[in-house]
mmCIF file of C-alpha atoms and ligand atoms in Angstrom:
data_model
loop_
_atom_site.group_PDB
_atom_site.id
_atom_site.type_symbol
_atom_site.label_atom_id
_atom_site.label_comp_id
_atom_site.label_asym_id
_atom_site.label_seq_id
_atom_site.Cartn_x
_atom_site.Cartn_y
_atom_site.Cartn_z
ATOM 1 C CA MET U 730 284.339 161.699 103.296
ATOM 2 C CA LYS U 731 284.719 164.767 103.057
ATOM 3 C CA LEU U 732 288.613 165.175 104.565
ATOM 4 C CA THR U 733 289.622 167.612 107.494
ATOM 5 C CA THR U 734 292.894 169.843 107.939
ATOM 6 C CA PHE U 735 293.541 166.947 110.699
ATOM 7 C CA ASP U 736 293.470 163.963 108.285
ATOM 8 C CA LEU U 737 295.528 166.763 105.401
ATOM 9 C CA LEU U 738 297.982 167.147 108.781
ATOM 10 C CA LYS U 739 298.154 163.389 109.137
ATOM 11 C CA ARG U 740 299.484 162.377 105.848
ATOM 12 C CA LYS U 741 302.238 164.385 106.165
ATOM 13 C CA GLY U 742 305.342 161.924 105.434
ATOM 14 C CA VAL U 743 303.481 159.077 104.943
ATOM 15 C CA SER U 744 300.829 159.551 101.858
ATOM 16 C CA PRO U 745 301.080 162.013 99.275
ATOM 17 C CA ILE U 746 298.415 164.825 99.014
ATOM 18 C CA SER U 747 297.002 165.589 95.305
ATOM 19 C CA VAL U 748 295.131 168.772 94.582
ATOM 20 C CA LEU U 749 294.336 170.316 91.504
ATOM 21 C CA THR U 750 292.800 173.516 89.833
ATOM 22 C CA ALA U 751 289.621 174.079 89.153
ATOM 23 C CA TYR U 752 287.204 176.674 88.379
ATOM 24 C CA ASP U 753 283.944 175.489 87.133
ATOM 25 C CA TYR U 754 280.947 172.654 88.673
ATOM 26 C CA PRO U 755 281.774 169.936 85.874
ATOM 27 C CA THR U 756 285.418 169.835 86.012
ATOM 28 C CA ALA U 757 284.844 169.545 89.522
ATOM 29 C CA ARG U 758 282.631 167.051 89.311
ATOM 30 C CA THR U 759 284.608 164.837 87.892
ATOM 31 C CA MET U 760 287.755 165.636 90.107
ATOM 32 C CA GLU U 761 285.338 164.193 92.441
ATOM 33 C CA GLU U 762 285.194 161.488 91.578
ATOM 34 C CA ALA U 763 288.520 160.367 90.051
ATOM 35 C CA GLY U 764 289.457 160.995 93.750
ATOM 36 C CA VAL U 765 291.623 164.230 93.812
ATOM 37 C CA ASP U 766 292.114 164.942 97.693
ATOM 38 C CA VAL U 767 292.004 168.549 97.379
ATOM 39 C CA ILE U 768 290.568 170.970 94.763
ATOM 40 C CA LEU U 769 292.239 174.938 95.125
ATOM 41 C CA VAL U 770 289.989 177.353 93.239
ATOM 42 C CA GLY U 771 292.973 179.307 92.239
ATOM 43 C CA ASP U 772 293.237 182.798 91.133
ATOM 44 C CA SER U 773 295.090 181.895 88.192
ATOM 45 C CA LEU U 774 291.066 181.942 87.355
ATOM 46 C CA GLY U 775 292.394 185.481 85.490
ATOM 47 C CA ASN U 776 294.877 184.310 83.027
ATOM 48 C CA VAL U 777 293.520 180.394 82.936
ATOM 49 C CA VAL U 778 289.852 180.976 82.309
ATOM 50 C CA LEU U 779 289.670 184.919 82.572
ATOM 51 C CA GLY U 780 291.656 185.954 79.534
ATOM 52 C CA TYR U 781 293.874 188.679 81.646
ATOM 53 C CA GLU U 782 297.906 188.814 81.072
ATOM 54 C CA ASN U 783 298.036 187.642 85.325
ATOM 55 C CA THR U 784 295.952 187.509 88.284
ATOM 56 C CA LEU U 785 296.162 190.592 89.274
ATOM 57 C CA ALA U 786 292.663 191.679 87.781
ATOM 58 C CA VAL U 787 290.987 189.079 89.795
ATOM 59 C CA THR U 788 288.247 190.325 92.440
ATOM 60 C CA VAL U 789 286.448 188.252 95.791
ATOM 61 C CA GLU U 790 283.735 188.436 93.251
ATOM 62 C CA ASP U 791 285.525 186.900 90.807
ATOM 63 C CA MET U 792 286.553 184.291 93.264
ATOM 64 C CA ILE U 793 283.401 183.727 94.903
ATOM 65 C CA HIS U 794 281.516 183.030 91.709
ATOM 66 C CA HIS U 795 283.928 180.590 90.480
ATOM 67 C CA GLY U 796 284.051 179.218 94.062
ATOM 68 C CA LYS U 797 280.641 178.608 94.435
ATOM 69 C CA ALA U 798 280.707 176.264 91.277
ATOM 70 C CA VAL U 799 283.309 174.193 92.630
ATOM 71 C CA CYS U 800 281.665 173.362 96.055
ATOM 72 C CA ARG U 801 278.500 172.165 93.906
ATOM 73 C CA GLY U 802 279.872 170.176 91.778
ATOM 74 C CA ALA U 803 282.085 168.309 94.413
ATOM 75 C CA GLN U 804 280.480 168.198 97.622
ATOM 76 C CA LYS U 805 282.314 165.604 99.352
ATOM 77 C CA THR U 806 286.129 166.755 98.780
ATOM 78 C CA PHE U 807 288.194 169.605 100.364
ATOM 79 C CA VAL U 808 288.050 172.774 98.426
ATOM 80 C CA VAL U 809 290.568 175.703 98.991
ATOM 81 C CA ILE U 810 289.422 179.180 97.749
ATOM 82 C CA ASP U 811 292.252 181.789 96.797
ATOM 83 C CA MET U 812 292.515 185.028 98.276
ATOM 84 C CA PRO U 813 293.374 187.463 95.160
ATOM 85 C CA PHE U 814 295.357 190.582 94.966
ATOM 86 C CA LEU U 815 294.181 193.161 97.401
ATOM 87 C CA SER U 816 291.964 191.192 99.104
ATOM 88 C CA TYR U 817 294.745 190.628 102.184
ATOM 89 C CA GLN U 818 297.329 193.540 102.470
ATOM 90 C CA VAL U 819 295.700 196.216 102.623
ATOM 91 C CA SER U 820 294.973 195.257 106.425
ATOM 92 C CA VAL U 821 294.320 192.630 109.200
ATOM 93 C CA GLU U 822 290.504 193.568 108.630
ATOM 94 C CA ASP U 823 290.407 193.542 105.404
ATOM 95 C CA ALA U 824 291.850 190.265 105.291
ATOM 96 C CA LEU U 825 289.567 188.941 108.072
ATOM 97 C CA ARG U 826 286.809 190.114 106.088
ATOM 98 C CA ASN U 827 286.905 189.160 102.560
ATOM 99 C CA ALA U 828 288.033 185.541 103.936
ATOM 100 C CA GLY U 829 285.001 185.522 105.649
ATOM 101 C CA ARG U 830 283.120 186.823 102.646
ATOM 102 C CA ILE U 831 284.710 183.199 100.541
ATOM 103 C CA VAL U 832 283.654 181.291 103.244
ATOM 104 C CA LYS U 833 279.965 181.491 104.004
ATOM 105 C CA GLU U 834 279.544 182.714 100.647
ATOM 106 C CA THR U 835 280.907 179.425 98.959
ATOM 107 C CA GLY U 836 281.189 176.668 101.215
ATOM 108 C CA CYS U 837 285.089 176.397 100.626
ATOM 109 C CA GLN U 838 286.804 174.859 104.041
ATOM 110 C CA ALA U 839 289.607 176.770 104.109
ATOM 111 C CA VAL U 840 291.579 180.259 101.888
ATOM 112 C CA LYS U 841 295.105 180.489 100.705
ATOM 113 C CA LEU U 842 297.019 183.700 100.521
ATOM 114 C CA GLU U 843 300.211 184.468 98.799
ATOM 115 C CA GLY U 844 303.376 185.925 100.821
ATOM 116 C CA GLY U 845 305.502 185.290 104.142
ATOM 117 C CA ILE U 846 306.449 186.710 107.612
ATOM 118 C CA GLU U 847 304.929 189.442 106.008
ATOM 119 C CA TYR U 848 301.307 188.271 106.170
ATOM 120 C CA ALA U 849 301.461 186.524 108.280
ATOM 121 C CA ASP U 850 299.470 188.497 110.901
ATOM 122 C CA ARG U 851 296.634 187.732 108.393
ATOM 123 C CA VAL U 852 296.853 184.269 108.655
ATOM 124 C CA ARG U 853 296.502 184.699 112.784
ATOM 125 C CA ALA U 854 294.136 186.353 112.828
ATOM 126 C CA ILE U 855 292.293 184.340 109.801
ATOM 127 C CA VAL U 856 292.692 181.063 111.584
ATOM 128 C CA ARG U 857 291.592 182.398 115.061
ATOM 129 C CA ALA U 858 287.892 183.385 113.654
ATOM 130 C CA GLY U 859 288.239 180.037 113.022
ATOM 131 C CA ILE U 860 288.826 180.000 109.302
ATOM 132 C CA PRO U 861 291.679 177.745 107.869
ATOM 133 C CA VAL U 862 294.510 178.775 105.523
ATOM 134 C CA VAL U 863 297.223 177.584 103.630
ATOM 135 C CA GLY U 864 299.923 179.759 102.559
ATOM 136 C CA HIS U 865 301.950 180.102 99.193
ATOM 137 C CA ILE U 866 305.400 180.740 99.170
ATOM 138 C CA GLY U 867 307.978 180.677 96.363
ATOM 139 C CA LEU U 868 307.101 182.197 93.179
ATOM 140 C CA THR U 869 304.230 184.163 94.452
ATOM 141 C CA PRO U 870 302.272 185.401 91.292
ATOM 142 C CA GLN U 871 300.170 188.334 92.030
ATOM 143 C CA SER U 872 303.774 189.709 93.063
ATOM 144 C CA VAL U 873 305.180 188.738 89.341
ATOM 145 C CA ASN U 874 306.119 192.815 88.474
ATOM 146 C CA THR U 875 308.287 192.973 91.697
ATOM 147 C CA LEU U 876 309.649 189.569 91.468
ATOM 148 C CA GLY U 877 310.768 190.710 88.314
ATOM 149 C CA GLY U 878 308.588 187.830 86.060
ATOM 150 C CA TYR U 879 307.592 184.339 86.613
ATOM 151 C CA ARG U 880 310.681 182.749 88.015
ATOM 152 C CA VAL U 881 312.507 180.125 90.016
ATOM 153 C CA GLN U 882 312.815 181.776 93.841
ATOM 154 C CA GLY U 883 314.688 180.929 96.685
ATOM 155 C CA LYS U 884 318.322 180.075 94.488
ATOM 156 C CA THR U 885 320.401 182.659 96.586
ATOM 157 C CA LEU U 886 321.635 181.758 100.100
ATOM 158 C CA ASN U 887 319.398 184.540 100.932
ATOM 159 C CA ALA U 888 316.967 183.882 99.456
ATOM 160 C CA ALA U 889 316.645 180.267 100.321
ATOM 161 C CA LYS U 890 316.840 181.006 104.301
ATOM 162 C CA LYS U 891 313.994 183.612 103.676
ATOM 163 C CA LEU U 892 311.602 180.946 102.178
ATOM 164 C CA LEU U 893 312.969 178.741 105.498
ATOM 165 C CA GLU U 894 311.598 181.662 107.437
ATOM 166 C CA ASP U 895 308.497 182.446 106.041
ATOM 167 C CA ALA U 896 307.460 178.838 106.001
ATOM 168 C CA ARG U 897 307.976 178.486 109.954
ATOM 169 C CA ALA U 898 305.939 181.979 110.484
ATOM 170 C CA LEU U 899 303.183 180.371 108.483
ATOM 171 C CA GLU U 900 303.579 177.429 110.640
ATOM 172 C CA GLN U 901 303.395 179.123 113.698
ATOM 173 C CA ALA U 902 300.727 181.596 113.019
ATOM 174 C CA GLY U 903 298.384 178.599 112.171
ATOM 175 C CA ALA U 904 298.731 177.567 108.492
ATOM 176 C CA PHE U 905 298.041 174.256 108.159
ATOM 177 C CA SER U 906 299.890 174.029 104.950
ATOM 178 C CA ILE U 907 302.050 175.385 103.051
ATOM 179 C CA THR U 908 302.499 175.804 98.823
ATOM 180 C CA LEU U 909 305.688 175.860 97.441
ATOM 181 C CA GLU U 910 305.979 177.295 94.283
ATOM 182 C CA CYS U 911 308.857 177.056 91.886
ATOM 183 C CA VAL U 912 311.560 176.669 94.324
ATOM 184 C CA PRO U 913 314.585 174.168 93.863
ATOM 185 C CA GLU U 914 314.056 170.692 94.972
ATOM 186 C CA GLU U 915 316.320 170.251 97.649
ATOM 187 C CA LEU U 916 315.638 173.622 98.992
ATOM 188 C CA ALA U 917 311.893 171.967 99.223
ATOM 189 C CA ARG U 918 312.982 168.941 100.308
ATOM 190 C CA ILE U 919 314.581 170.758 103.004
ATOM 191 C CA ILE U 920 311.555 173.177 103.940
ATOM 192 C CA THR U 921 309.337 170.559 104.204
ATOM 193 C CA GLU U 922 311.620 168.610 106.810
ATOM 194 C CA ARG U 923 311.602 171.222 109.006
ATOM 195 C CA SER U 924 308.054 172.412 108.373
ATOM 196 C CA GLY U 925 305.388 170.446 111.135
ATOM 197 C CA VAL U 926 302.370 171.153 107.909
ATOM 198 C CA PRO U 927 302.058 169.298 104.248
ATOM 199 C CA THR U 928 304.248 171.440 101.660
ATOM 200 C CA ILE U 929 302.561 171.127 98.670
ATOM 201 C CA GLY U 930 304.650 171.961 95.507
ATOM 202 C CA ILE U 931 303.876 172.798 92.068
ATOM 203 C CA GLY U 932 307.654 172.875 90.364
ATOM 204 C CA ALA U 933 309.126 172.385 93.991
ATOM 205 C CA GLY U 934 310.362 168.479 93.233
ATOM 206 C CA ARG U 935 309.427 165.121 94.040
ATOM 207 C CA TYR U 936 309.587 165.534 98.088
ATOM 208 C CA CYS U 937 306.701 168.157 99.034
ATOM 209 C CA ASP U 938 303.592 166.504 101.187
ATOM 210 C CA GLY U 939 301.391 167.002 98.166
ATOM 211 C CA GLN U 940 301.524 168.156 94.303
ATOM 212 C CA VAL U 941 299.253 170.831 92.531
ATOM 213 C CA LEU U 942 298.922 171.311 89.344
ATOM 214 C CA VAL U 943 296.636 173.671 87.489
ATOM 215 C CA PHE U 944 294.349 172.159 85.152
ATOM 216 C CA GLN U 945 294.806 173.053 81.850
ATOM 217 C CA ASP U 946 298.637 172.775 82.029
ATOM 218 C CA MET U 947 297.528 169.158 82.680
ATOM 219 C CA LEU U 948 295.272 168.320 80.395
ATOM 220 C CA GLY U 949 296.883 170.068 77.712
ATOM 221 C CA TYR U 950 293.819 172.229 77.497
ATOM 222 C CA SER U 951 295.416 175.837 76.073
ATOM 223 C CA ASP U 952 298.069 176.547 73.520
ATOM 224 C CA ALA U 953 300.257 178.161 75.674
ATOM 225 C CA ARG U 954 303.774 177.079 76.110
ATOM 226 C CA LYS U 955 303.298 174.595 79.015
ATOM 227 C CA PRO U 956 305.750 175.146 82.243
ATOM 228 C CA LYS U 957 308.965 173.058 82.241
ATOM 229 C CA PHE U 958 307.102 171.521 85.932
ATOM 230 C CA ALA U 959 303.755 170.324 84.289
ATOM 231 C CA LYS U 960 303.470 167.098 83.617
ATOM 232 C CA GLN U 961 300.249 166.743 80.178
ATOM 233 C CA TYR U 962 298.439 163.805 80.987
ATOM 234 C CA ALA U 963 296.401 164.753 77.849
ATOM 235 C CA ASP U 964 295.901 166.722 74.857
ATOM 236 C CA VAL U 965 292.090 168.122 75.449
ATOM 237 C CA HIS U 966 293.299 171.418 73.333
ATOM 238 C CA GLY U 967 293.613 169.013 70.485
ATOM 239 C CA VAL U 968 290.244 167.051 71.077
ATOM 240 C CA MET U 969 288.568 170.257 71.332
ATOM 241 C CA LEU U 970 290.217 172.123 68.114
ATOM 242 C CA GLU U 971 289.356 168.586 66.032
ATOM 243 C CA ALA U 972 286.125 168.951 67.392
ATOM 244 C CA PHE U 973 285.202 172.671 66.749
ATOM 245 C CA LYS U 974 286.781 172.038 62.650
ATOM 246 C CA GLN U 975 284.266 168.637 62.189
ATOM 247 C CA TYR U 976 281.883 170.996 63.496
ATOM 248 C CA CYS U 977 281.990 173.709 61.403
ATOM 249 C CA GLU U 978 282.219 171.307 58.594
ATOM 250 C CA ASP U 979 279.509 169.373 59.140
ATOM 251 C CA CYS U 980 277.152 172.697 59.300
ATOM 252 C CA ARG U 981 278.900 174.042 55.776
ATOM 253 C CA GLN U 982 278.476 170.526 54.645
ATOM 254 C CA ARG U 983 274.974 170.021 56.073
ATOM 255 C CA THR U 984 275.853 166.365 57.208
ATOM 256 C CA PHE U 985 274.609 168.099 61.178
ATOM 257 C CA PRO U 986 271.780 168.180 62.514
ATOM 258 C CA ALA U 987 271.206 164.298 61.009
ATOM 259 C CA LYS U 988 267.614 162.286 61.342
ATOM 260 C CA GLU U 989 268.365 161.138 64.694
ATOM 261 C CA HIS U 990 269.235 165.213 65.397
ATOM 262 C CA THR U 991 265.362 165.832 64.631
ATOM 263 C CA PHE U 992 261.840 166.212 66.570
ATOM 264 C CA ASP U 993 258.446 164.388 64.605
ATOM 265 C CA ILE U 994 255.406 166.310 65.024
ATOM 266 C CA ASP U 995 252.582 164.331 63.435
ATOM 267 C CA GLN U 996 252.113 165.004 59.277
ATOM 268 C CA LYS U 997 248.296 166.150 59.748
ATOM 269 C CA ILE U 998 249.490 169.009 61.756
ATOM 270 C CA ILE U 999 251.938 170.235 58.648
ATOM 271 C CA ASP U 1000 249.289 169.353 55.727
ATOM 272 C CA ALA U 1001 247.011 171.673 57.821
ATOM 273 C CA LEU U 1002 249.586 174.365 58.150
ATOM 274 C CA LEU U 1003 250.315 173.851 53.852
HETATM 275 O O1 KIV Z 2100 296.281 179.946 91.593
HETATM 276 C C1 KIV Z 2100 296.907 179.214 91.268
HETATM 277 O O2 KIV Z 2100 296.223 178.158 90.488
HETATM 278 C C2 KIV Z 2100 297.712 178.442 92.385
HETATM 279 C C3 KIV Z 2100 298.334 177.581 92.147
HETATM 280 C C4 KIV Z 2100 299.462 177.968 91.163
HETATM 281 C C5 KIV Z 2100 299.331 176.785 93.516
HETATM 282 O O3 KIV Z 2100 298.294 179.076 92.943
#
């Protein structure tokens, strides 16, 4: 049965929550079969699927297109969809309109947006409209150009205090969960202990209430450098590369297709054609 936000809240400090990103129907189906608790259609779509340098070019339409495919594939799984860059930053009205579109057009259960105190009013408005929201603080990839790259956040006293304040502001605004990305483990532990909602870590250590990984990182589904925090569970890139090479060779050698890959026709028809 599909989890609800209440089920996820009850898991805090009790039973760790598993989250993975997915961007298409077959992956979502397989994750559901595997029992993944929550599927996130991340705007990492931009770098890991669409080939952009970062997430900034991703549009609401992109998120809806891929979100619909994931929701069709994982009908019994809680699905969260990221609000992409500039779909909520400009105004509360914009944030509400775009969150509404994402939920109405995909059928997902919640949206996620990046930022703390400065976007708490967006979170409050979206939640008030009946849409559950996941916050996302720490390394927020939509701000890569102001953060000066993809680096661990919260390493100074002021930065650590700001993350604690951000987490509190998001919770007070009604976020039912908070993603912590690239945050030192002990700081993530304090944020987790002081939050009333589950924290979901990515590069935030062992003490969060759940973990999220990007599908391509955990499967080794690209030749890009694997982030330090990601555990690689398979070498899908290697498997695909070997299969593609073998296929090319089979085509060259005419060993594919073989007889078993072909269709028959009555010989009399062939004779009549000749
Ligand atoms: O877009 C994404 O994949 C994410 C995860 C890194 C949490 O936001």
